GROMACS .gro file of C-alpha atoms in nm:
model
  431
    1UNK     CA    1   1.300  -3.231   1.864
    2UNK     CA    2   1.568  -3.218   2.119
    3UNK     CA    3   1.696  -3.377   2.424
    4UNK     CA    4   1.908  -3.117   2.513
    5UNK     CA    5   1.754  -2.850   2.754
    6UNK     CA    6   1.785  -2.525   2.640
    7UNK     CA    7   2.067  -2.305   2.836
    8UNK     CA    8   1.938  -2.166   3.180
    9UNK     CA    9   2.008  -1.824   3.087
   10UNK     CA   10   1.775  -1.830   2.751
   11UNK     CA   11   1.485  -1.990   2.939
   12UNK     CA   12   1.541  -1.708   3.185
   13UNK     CA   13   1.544  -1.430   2.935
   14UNK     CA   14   1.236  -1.568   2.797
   15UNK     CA   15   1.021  -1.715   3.115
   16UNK     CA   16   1.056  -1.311   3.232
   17UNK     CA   17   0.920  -1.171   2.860
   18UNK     CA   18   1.154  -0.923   2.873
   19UNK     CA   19   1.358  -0.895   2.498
   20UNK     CA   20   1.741  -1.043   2.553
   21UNK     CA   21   1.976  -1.223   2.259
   22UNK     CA   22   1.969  -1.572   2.450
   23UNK     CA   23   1.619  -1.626   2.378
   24UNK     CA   24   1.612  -1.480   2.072
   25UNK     CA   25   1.886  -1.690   1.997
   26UNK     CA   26   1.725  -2.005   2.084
   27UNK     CA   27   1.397  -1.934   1.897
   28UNK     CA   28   1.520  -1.852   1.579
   29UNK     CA   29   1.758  -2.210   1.605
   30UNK     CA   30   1.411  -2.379   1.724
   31UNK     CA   31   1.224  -2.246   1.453
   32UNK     CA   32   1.452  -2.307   1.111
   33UNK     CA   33   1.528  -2.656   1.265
   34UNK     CA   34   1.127  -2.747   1.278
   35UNK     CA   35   1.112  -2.599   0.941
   36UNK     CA   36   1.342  -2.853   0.794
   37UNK     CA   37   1.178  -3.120   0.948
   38UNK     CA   38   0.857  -3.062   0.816
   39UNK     CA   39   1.010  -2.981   0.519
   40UNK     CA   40   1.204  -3.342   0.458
   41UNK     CA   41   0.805  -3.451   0.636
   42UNK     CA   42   0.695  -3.324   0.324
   43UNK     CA   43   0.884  -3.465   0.065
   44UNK     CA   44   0.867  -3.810   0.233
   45UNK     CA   45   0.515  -3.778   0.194
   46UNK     CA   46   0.522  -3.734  -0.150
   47UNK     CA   47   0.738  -4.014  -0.235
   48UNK     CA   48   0.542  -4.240  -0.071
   49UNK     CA   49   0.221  -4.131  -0.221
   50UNK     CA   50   0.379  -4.055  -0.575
   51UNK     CA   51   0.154  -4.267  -0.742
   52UNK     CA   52  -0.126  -4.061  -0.648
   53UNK     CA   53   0.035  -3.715  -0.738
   54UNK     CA   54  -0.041  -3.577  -1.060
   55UNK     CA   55   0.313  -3.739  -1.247
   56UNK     CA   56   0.382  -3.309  -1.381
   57UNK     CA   57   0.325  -3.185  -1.028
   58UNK     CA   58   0.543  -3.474  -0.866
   59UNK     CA   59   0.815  -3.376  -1.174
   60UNK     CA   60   0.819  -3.042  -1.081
   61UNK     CA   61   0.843  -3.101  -0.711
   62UNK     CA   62   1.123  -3.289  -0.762
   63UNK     CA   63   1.291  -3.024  -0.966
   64UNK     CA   64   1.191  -2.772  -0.711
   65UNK     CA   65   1.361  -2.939  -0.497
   66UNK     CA   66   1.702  -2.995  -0.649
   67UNK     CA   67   1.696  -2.610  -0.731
   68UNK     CA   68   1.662  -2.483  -0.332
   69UNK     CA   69   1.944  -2.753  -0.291
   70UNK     CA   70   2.149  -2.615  -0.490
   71UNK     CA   71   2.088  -2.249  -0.405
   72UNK     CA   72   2.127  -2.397  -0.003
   73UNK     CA   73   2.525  -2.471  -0.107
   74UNK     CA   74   2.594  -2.139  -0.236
   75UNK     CA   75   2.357  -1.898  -0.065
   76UNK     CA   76   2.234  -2.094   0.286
   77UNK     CA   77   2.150  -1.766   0.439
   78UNK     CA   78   1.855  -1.683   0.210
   79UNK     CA   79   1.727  -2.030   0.168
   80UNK     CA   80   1.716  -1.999   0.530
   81UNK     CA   81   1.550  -1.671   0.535
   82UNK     CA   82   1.269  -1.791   0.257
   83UNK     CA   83   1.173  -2.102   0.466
   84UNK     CA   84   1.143  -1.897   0.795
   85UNK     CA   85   0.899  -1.660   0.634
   86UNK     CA   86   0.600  -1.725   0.821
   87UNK     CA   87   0.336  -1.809   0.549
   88UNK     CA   88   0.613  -2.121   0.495
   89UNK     CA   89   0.501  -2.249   0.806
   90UNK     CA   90   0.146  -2.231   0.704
   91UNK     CA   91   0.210  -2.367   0.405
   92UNK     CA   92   0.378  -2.721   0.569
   93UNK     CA   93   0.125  -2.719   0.781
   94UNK     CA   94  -0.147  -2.735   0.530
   95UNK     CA   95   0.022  -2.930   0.253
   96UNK     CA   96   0.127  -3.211   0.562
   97UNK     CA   97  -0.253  -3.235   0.685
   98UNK     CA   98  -0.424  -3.234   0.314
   99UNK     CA   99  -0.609  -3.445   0.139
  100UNK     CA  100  -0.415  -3.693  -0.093
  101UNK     CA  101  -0.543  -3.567  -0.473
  102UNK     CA  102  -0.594  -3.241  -0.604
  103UNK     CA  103  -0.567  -3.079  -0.300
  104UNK     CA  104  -0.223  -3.211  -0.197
  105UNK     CA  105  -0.118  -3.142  -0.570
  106UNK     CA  106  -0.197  -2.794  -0.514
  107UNK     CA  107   0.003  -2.761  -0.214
  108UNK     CA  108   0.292  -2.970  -0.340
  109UNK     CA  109   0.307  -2.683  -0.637
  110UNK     CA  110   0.416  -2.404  -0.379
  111UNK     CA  111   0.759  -2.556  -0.363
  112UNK     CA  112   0.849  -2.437  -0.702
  113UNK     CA  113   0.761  -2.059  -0.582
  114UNK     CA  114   1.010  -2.126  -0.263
  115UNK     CA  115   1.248  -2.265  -0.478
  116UNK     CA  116   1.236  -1.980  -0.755
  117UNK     CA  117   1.201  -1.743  -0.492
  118UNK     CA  118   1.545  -1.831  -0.291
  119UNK     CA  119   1.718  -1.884  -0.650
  120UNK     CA  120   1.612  -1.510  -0.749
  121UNK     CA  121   1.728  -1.373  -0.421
  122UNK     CA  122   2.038  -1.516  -0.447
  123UNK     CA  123   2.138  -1.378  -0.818
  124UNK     CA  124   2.124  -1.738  -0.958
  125UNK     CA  125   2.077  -1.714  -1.316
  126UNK     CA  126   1.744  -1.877  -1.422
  127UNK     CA  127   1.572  -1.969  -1.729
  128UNK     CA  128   1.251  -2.186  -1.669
  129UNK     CA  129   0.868  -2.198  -1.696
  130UNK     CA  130   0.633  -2.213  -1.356
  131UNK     CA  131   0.302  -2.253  -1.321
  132UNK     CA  132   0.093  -2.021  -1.219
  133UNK     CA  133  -0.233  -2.133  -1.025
  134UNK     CA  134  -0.545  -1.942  -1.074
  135UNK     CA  135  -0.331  -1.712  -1.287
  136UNK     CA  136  -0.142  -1.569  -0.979
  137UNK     CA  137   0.225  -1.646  -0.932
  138UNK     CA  138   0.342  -1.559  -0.546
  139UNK     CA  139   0.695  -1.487  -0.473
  140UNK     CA  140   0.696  -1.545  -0.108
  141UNK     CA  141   0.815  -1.201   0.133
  142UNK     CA  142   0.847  -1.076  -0.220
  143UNK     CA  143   0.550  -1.002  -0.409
  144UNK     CA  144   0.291  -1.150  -0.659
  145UNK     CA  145   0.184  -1.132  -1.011
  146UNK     CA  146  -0.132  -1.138  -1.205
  147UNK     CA  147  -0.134  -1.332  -1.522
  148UNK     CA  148  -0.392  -1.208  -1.772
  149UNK     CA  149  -0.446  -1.557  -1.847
  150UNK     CA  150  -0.364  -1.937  -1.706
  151UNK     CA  151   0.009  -1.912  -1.753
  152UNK     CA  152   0.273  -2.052  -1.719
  153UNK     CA  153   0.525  -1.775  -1.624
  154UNK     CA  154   0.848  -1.772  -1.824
  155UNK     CA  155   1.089  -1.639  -1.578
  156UNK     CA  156   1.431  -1.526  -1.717
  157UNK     CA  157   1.669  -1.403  -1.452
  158UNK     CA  158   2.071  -1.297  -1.552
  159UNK     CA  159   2.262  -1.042  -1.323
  160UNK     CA  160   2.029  -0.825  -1.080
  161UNK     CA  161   1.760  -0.804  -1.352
  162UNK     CA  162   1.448  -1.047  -1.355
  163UNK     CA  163   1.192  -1.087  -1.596
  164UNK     CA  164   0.858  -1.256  -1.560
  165UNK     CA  165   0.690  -1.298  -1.896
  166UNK     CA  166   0.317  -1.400  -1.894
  167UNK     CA  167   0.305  -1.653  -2.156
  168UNK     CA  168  -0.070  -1.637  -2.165
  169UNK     CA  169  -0.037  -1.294  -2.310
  170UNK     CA  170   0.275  -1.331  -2.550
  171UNK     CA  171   0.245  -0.963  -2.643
  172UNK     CA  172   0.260  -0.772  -2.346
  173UNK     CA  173   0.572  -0.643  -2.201
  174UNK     CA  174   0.734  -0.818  -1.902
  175UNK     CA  175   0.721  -0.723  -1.556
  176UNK     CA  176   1.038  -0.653  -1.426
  177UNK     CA  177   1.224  -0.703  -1.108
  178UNK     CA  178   1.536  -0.629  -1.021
  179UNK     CA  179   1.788  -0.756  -0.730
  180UNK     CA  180   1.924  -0.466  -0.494
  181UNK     CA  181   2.212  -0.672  -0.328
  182UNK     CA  182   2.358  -1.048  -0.368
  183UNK     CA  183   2.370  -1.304  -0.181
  184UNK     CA  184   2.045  -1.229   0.063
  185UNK     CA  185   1.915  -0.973  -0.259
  186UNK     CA  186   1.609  -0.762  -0.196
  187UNK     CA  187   1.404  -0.830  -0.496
  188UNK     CA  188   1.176  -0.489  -0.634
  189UNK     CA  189   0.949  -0.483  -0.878
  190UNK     CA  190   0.750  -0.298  -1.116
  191UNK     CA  191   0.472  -0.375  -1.396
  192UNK     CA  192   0.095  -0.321  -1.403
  193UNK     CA  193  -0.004  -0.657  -1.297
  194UNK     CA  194   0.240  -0.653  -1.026
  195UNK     CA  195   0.207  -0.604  -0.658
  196UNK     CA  196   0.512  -0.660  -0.400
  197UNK     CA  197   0.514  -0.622  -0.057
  198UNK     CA  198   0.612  -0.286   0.130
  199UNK     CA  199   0.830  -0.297   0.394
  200UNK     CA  200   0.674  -0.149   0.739
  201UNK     CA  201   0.884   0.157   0.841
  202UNK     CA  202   1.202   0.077   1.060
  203UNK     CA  203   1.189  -0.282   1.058
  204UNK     CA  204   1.233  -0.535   0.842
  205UNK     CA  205   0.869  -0.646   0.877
  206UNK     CA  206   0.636  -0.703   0.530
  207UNK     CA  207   0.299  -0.629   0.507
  208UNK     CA  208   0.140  -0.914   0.366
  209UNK     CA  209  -0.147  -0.884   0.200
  210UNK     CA  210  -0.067  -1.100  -0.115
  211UNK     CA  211   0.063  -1.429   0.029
  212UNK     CA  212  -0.233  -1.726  -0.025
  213UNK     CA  213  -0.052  -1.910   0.270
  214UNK     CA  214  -0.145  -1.566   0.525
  215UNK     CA  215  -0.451  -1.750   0.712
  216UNK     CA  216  -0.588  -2.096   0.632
  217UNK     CA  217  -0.795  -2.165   0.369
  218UNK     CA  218  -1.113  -2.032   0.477
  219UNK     CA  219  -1.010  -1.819   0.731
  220UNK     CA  220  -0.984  -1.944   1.090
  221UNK     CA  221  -1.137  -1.897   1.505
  222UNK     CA  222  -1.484  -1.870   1.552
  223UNK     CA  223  -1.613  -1.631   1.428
  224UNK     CA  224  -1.450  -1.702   1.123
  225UNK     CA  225  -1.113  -1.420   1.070
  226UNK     CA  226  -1.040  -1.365   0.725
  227UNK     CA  227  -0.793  -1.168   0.541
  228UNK     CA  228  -0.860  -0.869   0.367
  229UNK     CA  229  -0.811  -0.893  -0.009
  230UNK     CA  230  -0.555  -0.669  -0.134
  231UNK     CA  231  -0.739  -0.392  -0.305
  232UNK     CA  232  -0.911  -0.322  -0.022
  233UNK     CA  233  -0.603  -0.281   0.202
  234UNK     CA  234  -0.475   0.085   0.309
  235UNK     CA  235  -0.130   0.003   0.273
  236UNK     CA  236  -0.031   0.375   0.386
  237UNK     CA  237  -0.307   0.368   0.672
  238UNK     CA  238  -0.122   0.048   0.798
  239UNK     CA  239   0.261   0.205   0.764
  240UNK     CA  240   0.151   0.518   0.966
  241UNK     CA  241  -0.034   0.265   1.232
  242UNK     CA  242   0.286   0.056   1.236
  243UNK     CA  243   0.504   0.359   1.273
  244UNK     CA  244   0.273   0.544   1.563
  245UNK     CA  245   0.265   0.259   1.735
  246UNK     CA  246   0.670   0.139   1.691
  247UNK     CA  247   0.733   0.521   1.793
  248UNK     CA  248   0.501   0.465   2.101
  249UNK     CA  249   0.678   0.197   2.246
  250UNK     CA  250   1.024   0.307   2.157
  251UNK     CA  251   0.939   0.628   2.424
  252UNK     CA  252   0.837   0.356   2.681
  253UNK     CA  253   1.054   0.042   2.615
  254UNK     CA  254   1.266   0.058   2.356
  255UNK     CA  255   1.405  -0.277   2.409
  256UNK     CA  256   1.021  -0.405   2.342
  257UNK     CA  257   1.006  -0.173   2.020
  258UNK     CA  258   1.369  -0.335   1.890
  259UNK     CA  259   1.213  -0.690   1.958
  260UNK     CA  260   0.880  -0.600   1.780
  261UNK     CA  261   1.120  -0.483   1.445
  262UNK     CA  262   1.335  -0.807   1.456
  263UNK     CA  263   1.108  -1.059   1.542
  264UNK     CA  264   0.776  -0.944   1.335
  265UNK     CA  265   0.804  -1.078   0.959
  266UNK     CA  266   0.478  -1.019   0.860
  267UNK     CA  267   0.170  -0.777   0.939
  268UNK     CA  268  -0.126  -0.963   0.803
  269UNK     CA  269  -0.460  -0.700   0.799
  270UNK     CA  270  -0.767  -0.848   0.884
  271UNK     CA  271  -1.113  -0.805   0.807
  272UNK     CA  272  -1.221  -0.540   1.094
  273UNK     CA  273  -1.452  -0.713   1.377
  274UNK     CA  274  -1.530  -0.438   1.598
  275UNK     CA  275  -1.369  -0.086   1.745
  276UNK     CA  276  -1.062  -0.227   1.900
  277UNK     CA  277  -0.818  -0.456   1.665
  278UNK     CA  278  -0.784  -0.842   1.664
  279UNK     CA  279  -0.457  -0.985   1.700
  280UNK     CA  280  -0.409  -1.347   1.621
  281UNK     CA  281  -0.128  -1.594   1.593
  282UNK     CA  282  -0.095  -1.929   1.493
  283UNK     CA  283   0.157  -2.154   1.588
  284UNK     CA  284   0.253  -2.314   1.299
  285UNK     CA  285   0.354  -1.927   1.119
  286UNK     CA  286   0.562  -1.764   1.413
  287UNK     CA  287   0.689  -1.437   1.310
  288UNK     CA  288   0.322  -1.328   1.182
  289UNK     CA  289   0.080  -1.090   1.370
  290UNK     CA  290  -0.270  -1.089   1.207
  291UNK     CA  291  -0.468  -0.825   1.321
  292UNK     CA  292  -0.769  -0.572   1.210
  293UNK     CA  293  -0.722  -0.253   1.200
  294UNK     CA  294  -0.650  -0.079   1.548
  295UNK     CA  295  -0.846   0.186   1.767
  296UNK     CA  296  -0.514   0.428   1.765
  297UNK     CA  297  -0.095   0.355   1.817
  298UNK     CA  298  -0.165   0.191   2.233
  299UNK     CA  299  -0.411  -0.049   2.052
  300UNK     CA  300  -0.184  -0.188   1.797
  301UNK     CA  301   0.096  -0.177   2.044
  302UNK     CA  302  -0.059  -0.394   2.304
  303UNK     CA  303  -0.127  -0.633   2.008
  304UNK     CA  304   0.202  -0.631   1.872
  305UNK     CA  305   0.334  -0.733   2.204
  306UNK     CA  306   0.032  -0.975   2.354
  307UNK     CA  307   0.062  -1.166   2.008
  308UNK     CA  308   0.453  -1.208   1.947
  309UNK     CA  309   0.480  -1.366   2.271
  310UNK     CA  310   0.195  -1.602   2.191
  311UNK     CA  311   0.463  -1.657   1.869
  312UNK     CA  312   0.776  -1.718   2.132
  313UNK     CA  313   0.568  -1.957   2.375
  314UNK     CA  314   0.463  -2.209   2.082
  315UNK     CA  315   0.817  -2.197   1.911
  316UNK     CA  316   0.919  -2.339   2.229
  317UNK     CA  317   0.661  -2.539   2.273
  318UNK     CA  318   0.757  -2.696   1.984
  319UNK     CA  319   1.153  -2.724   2.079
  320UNK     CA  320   1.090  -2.835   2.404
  321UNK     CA  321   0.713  -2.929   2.552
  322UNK     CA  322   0.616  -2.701   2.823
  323UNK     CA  323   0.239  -2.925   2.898
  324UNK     CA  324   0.163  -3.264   2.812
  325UNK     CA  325  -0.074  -3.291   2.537
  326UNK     CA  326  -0.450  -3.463   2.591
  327UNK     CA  327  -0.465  -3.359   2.902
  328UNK     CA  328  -0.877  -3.300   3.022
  329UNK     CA  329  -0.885  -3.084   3.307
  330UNK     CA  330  -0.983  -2.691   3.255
  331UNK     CA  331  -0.897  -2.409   3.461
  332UNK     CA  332  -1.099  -2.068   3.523
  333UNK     CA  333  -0.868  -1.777   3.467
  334UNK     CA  334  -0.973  -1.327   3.479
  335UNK     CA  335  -0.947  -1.297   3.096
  336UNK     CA  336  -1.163  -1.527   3.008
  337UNK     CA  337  -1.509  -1.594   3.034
  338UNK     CA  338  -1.478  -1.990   2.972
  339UNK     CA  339  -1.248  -2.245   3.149
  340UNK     CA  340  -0.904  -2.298   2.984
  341UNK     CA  341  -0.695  -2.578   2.931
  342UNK     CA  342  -0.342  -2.580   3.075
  343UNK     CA  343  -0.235  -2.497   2.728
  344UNK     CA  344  -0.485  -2.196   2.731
  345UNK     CA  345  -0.378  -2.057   3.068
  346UNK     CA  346  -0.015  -2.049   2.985
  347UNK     CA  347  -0.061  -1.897   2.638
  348UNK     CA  348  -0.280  -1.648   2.816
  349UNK     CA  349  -0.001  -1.571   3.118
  350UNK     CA  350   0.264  -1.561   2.935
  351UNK     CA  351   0.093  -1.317   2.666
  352UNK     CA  352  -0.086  -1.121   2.993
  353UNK     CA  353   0.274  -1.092   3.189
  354UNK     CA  354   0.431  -0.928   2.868
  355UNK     CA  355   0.167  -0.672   2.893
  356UNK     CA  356   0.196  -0.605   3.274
  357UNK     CA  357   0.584  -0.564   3.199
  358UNK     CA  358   0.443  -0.307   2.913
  359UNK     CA  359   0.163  -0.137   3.081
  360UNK     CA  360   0.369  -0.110   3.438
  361UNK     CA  361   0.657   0.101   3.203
  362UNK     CA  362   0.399   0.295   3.052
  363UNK     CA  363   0.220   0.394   3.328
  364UNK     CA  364   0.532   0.528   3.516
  365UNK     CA  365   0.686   0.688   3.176
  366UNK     CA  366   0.654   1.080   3.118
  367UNK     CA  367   0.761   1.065   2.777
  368UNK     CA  368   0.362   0.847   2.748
  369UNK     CA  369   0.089   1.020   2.644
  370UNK     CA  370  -0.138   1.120   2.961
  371UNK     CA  371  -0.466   0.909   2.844
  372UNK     CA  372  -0.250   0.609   2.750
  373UNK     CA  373  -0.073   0.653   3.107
  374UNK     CA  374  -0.414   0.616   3.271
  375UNK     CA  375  -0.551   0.348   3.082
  376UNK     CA  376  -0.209   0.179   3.139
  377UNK     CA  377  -0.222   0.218   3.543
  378UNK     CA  378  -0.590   0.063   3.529
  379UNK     CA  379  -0.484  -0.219   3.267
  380UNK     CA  380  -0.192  -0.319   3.484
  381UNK     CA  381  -0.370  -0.353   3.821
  382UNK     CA  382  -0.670  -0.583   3.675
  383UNK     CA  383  -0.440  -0.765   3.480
  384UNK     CA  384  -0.158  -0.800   3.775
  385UNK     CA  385  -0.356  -1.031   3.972
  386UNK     CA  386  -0.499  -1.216   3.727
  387UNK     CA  387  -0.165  -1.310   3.593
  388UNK     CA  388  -0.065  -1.392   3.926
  389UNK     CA  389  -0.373  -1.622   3.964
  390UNK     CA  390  -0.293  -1.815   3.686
  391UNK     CA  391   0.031  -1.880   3.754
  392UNK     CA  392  -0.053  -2.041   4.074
  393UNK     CA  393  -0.256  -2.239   3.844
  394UNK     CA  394   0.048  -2.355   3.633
  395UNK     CA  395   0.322  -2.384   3.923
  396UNK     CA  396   0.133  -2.657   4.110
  397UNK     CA  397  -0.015  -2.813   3.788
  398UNK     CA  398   0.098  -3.238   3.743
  399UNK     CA  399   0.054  -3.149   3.389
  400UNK     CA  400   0.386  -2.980   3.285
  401UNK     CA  401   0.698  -3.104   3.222
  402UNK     CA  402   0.979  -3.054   3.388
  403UNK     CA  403   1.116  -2.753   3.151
  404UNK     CA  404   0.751  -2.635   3.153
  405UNK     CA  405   0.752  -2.608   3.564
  406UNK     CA  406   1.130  -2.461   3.519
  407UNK     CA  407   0.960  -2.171   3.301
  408UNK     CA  408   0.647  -2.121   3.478
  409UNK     CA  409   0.837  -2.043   3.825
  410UNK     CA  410   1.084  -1.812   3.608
  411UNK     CA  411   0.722  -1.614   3.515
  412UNK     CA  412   0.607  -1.599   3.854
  413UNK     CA  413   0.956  -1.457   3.975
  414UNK     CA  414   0.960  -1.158   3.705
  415UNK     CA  415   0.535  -1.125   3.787
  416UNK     CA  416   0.634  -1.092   4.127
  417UNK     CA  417   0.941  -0.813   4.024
  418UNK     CA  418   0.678  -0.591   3.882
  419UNK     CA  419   0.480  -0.540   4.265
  420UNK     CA  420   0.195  -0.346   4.295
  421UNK     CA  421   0.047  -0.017   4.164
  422UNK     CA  422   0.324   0.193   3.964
  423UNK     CA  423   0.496   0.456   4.156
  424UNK     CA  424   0.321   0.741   4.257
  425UNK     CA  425   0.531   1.041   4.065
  426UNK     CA  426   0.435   0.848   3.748
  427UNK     CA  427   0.041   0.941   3.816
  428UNK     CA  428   0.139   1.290   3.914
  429UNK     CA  429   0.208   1.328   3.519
  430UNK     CA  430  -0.132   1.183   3.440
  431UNK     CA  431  -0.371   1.488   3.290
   0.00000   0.00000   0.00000
């Protein structure tokens, strides 16, 4: 995407995992400018192929499209913000791969709920019908609505107050949102067959639980992960998780815990698997942690932090390519049971060194509880080596690129920062 390396002291900030504003500079540029190029991807595609888009869904991209345009000129700042949301990503990713037919008419449709979405956050008066697949119209980061029939949704915005009238039921009384601020608005909402999305305490983080764009279609690893459906999501369980665990770091690193609230847009719950959470990532929705519930505050902690540094490696992956890609050969690394490609074992390092950093901290912080302290001390010296065994892996590897080598040797200098064992007066506290 670029020719220009990134600056030496963001690839720094980042090769080390440690939270600074360079990197999280850089990623947030890298990500908004591969979200506009998929986006233009997108409607290239369906030009090209317009004669095999349904001629109303093609019409109503097209008007979509106009409409985020002209929100972009006034308000660029929430446009912005809508098309970083992380199920956005998802989204490209799944309308640019589809199926030309029904399926890529489907996805084409979501544009109108971006568009309407930015336009409503913005305070742009609005007047207009939207459809409404499988009688559910999703507001992206916002919320969603259930029509008691196939739509479409008359939405009639003026000032901070929006109404969303289900034209499939012509006599029942509109569900109501209204704006909280301009120009970057808060939209909140209330109504029986409406459901928006909480905000996860001290952050600016959603719980997302609505969005159709949260995992693939289908769900996704093996075994197959799936989301859970909404009514059977604890939305207070998952605030008082989020908290204990936010508060848990913020005694231990409260740089970490500030990173977690900035750079996490979206909790996604999982189906459970097992006792201990889940955490995934995918690399086309950075910004999104899915994960099942967790064991207690450490366990959703150490997921937070494993899985939003999976998030940062592939958002610069995608800036700047760390590995060349189609590479064959596999490498054995401690975490894993099966050989890894190069891609694997620097995922898995970079991931494993943020959680050294985390459990090296924890173990030699008072203010962490005793049992977490323990399991922290253990946890780092396993993990310690291991990273450092991989990362022998990567720095004499022929398959990175140059910028790829540059970051790999930045890792092994911050691995190598963190020693050995933890002091000693930190396991004098340990009860």
């Amino acid at each position: 995407m670029s020719s220009v390396p990134p600056s030496a002291a963001a690839l720094t900030a980042l090769a080390s995992t440690r939270p600074a504003p360079a990197g999280a500079a850089l990623l947030r540029s890298a990500l908004h400018t591969r979200r506009l190029v998929l986006l233009k991807a997108l409607l290239v595609r369906a030009r090209s192929e317009r004669d095999a888009v349904d001629p109303g869904v093609f019409r109503r991209f097209e008007t979509s499209w106009r409409l985020l345009e002209q929100v972009e000129r006034r308000c660029p700042g929430v446009v912005r913000d809508v098309l970083d949301y992380p199920t956005t990503g998802l989204w490209l990713a799944v309308a640019l791969t589809g199926r030309t037919g029904p399926s890529l008419d489907r996805h084409l449709g979501r544009l109108e709920s971006l568009a309407v979405t930015a336009a409503l956050r913005a305070g742009r008066p609005l007047d207009l019908a939207v459809e409404a697949p499988d009688g559910l119209l999703s507001l992206p980061g916002v919320g969603r609505l259930r029509l008691r029939g196939p739509g479409p949704v008359r939405i009639r915005a003026r000032s901070r107050v929006v109404r969303l009238y289900d034209e499939s039921a012509p006599y029942a009384a509109p569900t109501v949102l209204l704006l909280t601020d301009r120009g970057g608005g808060t939209l909140v909402g209330r109504g029986p067959d409406w459901a928006g999305l909480p905000v996860l305490p001290g952050s600016t983080a959603r719980l997302d639980d609505l969005d159709p764009y949260r995992v693939p279609p289908g769900g996704f690893g093996d075994p197959v992960r799936t989301a859970t459906d909404h009514a059977a999501t604890d939305r207070s369980g998952w605030a008082a998780h989020w908290r204990a665990a936010q508060d848990l770091l913020a005694r231990v690193d409260a740089d970490r815990a500030a990173e977690i609230s900035r750079g996490v847009r979206a909790l996604v719950p999982l189906e459970p698997t097992g006792p201990r959470s889940v955490g995934a990532t995918m690399s086309a929705a950075p910004g999104a942690v899915l994960t099942s519930p967790a064991a207690g505050a450490p366990d959703l902690a150490e997921t937070l932090v494993h899985e939003i540094h999976h998030s940062k490696l592939a958002t610069l992956h995608e800036l700047f390519p760390l590995y060349a890609s189609g590479r064959t050969a596999l490498h054995r690394v401690g975490w894993r049971p099966d050989p890894r490609p190069v891609a694997g074992v620097f995922q898995g390092a970079y991931a494993h060194l943020a959680l050294a950093d985390l459990w090296r901290r924890a173990a030699a912080s008072p203010r962490a509880p005793g049992s977490w302290r323990r399991y922290a001390g253990q946890q780092f010296d396993d993990i310690h080596d291991q990273v450092g065994e991989a990362l022998a892996i990567l720095v004499q590897s022929d398959e990175l690129t140059t910028e790829g080598r540059e970051f790999a040797v930045g890792m092994a200098g911050h691995h190598a920062s963190l020693g050995g064992r933890p002091p000693h007066r930190a396991w004098s506290h340990c009860v």
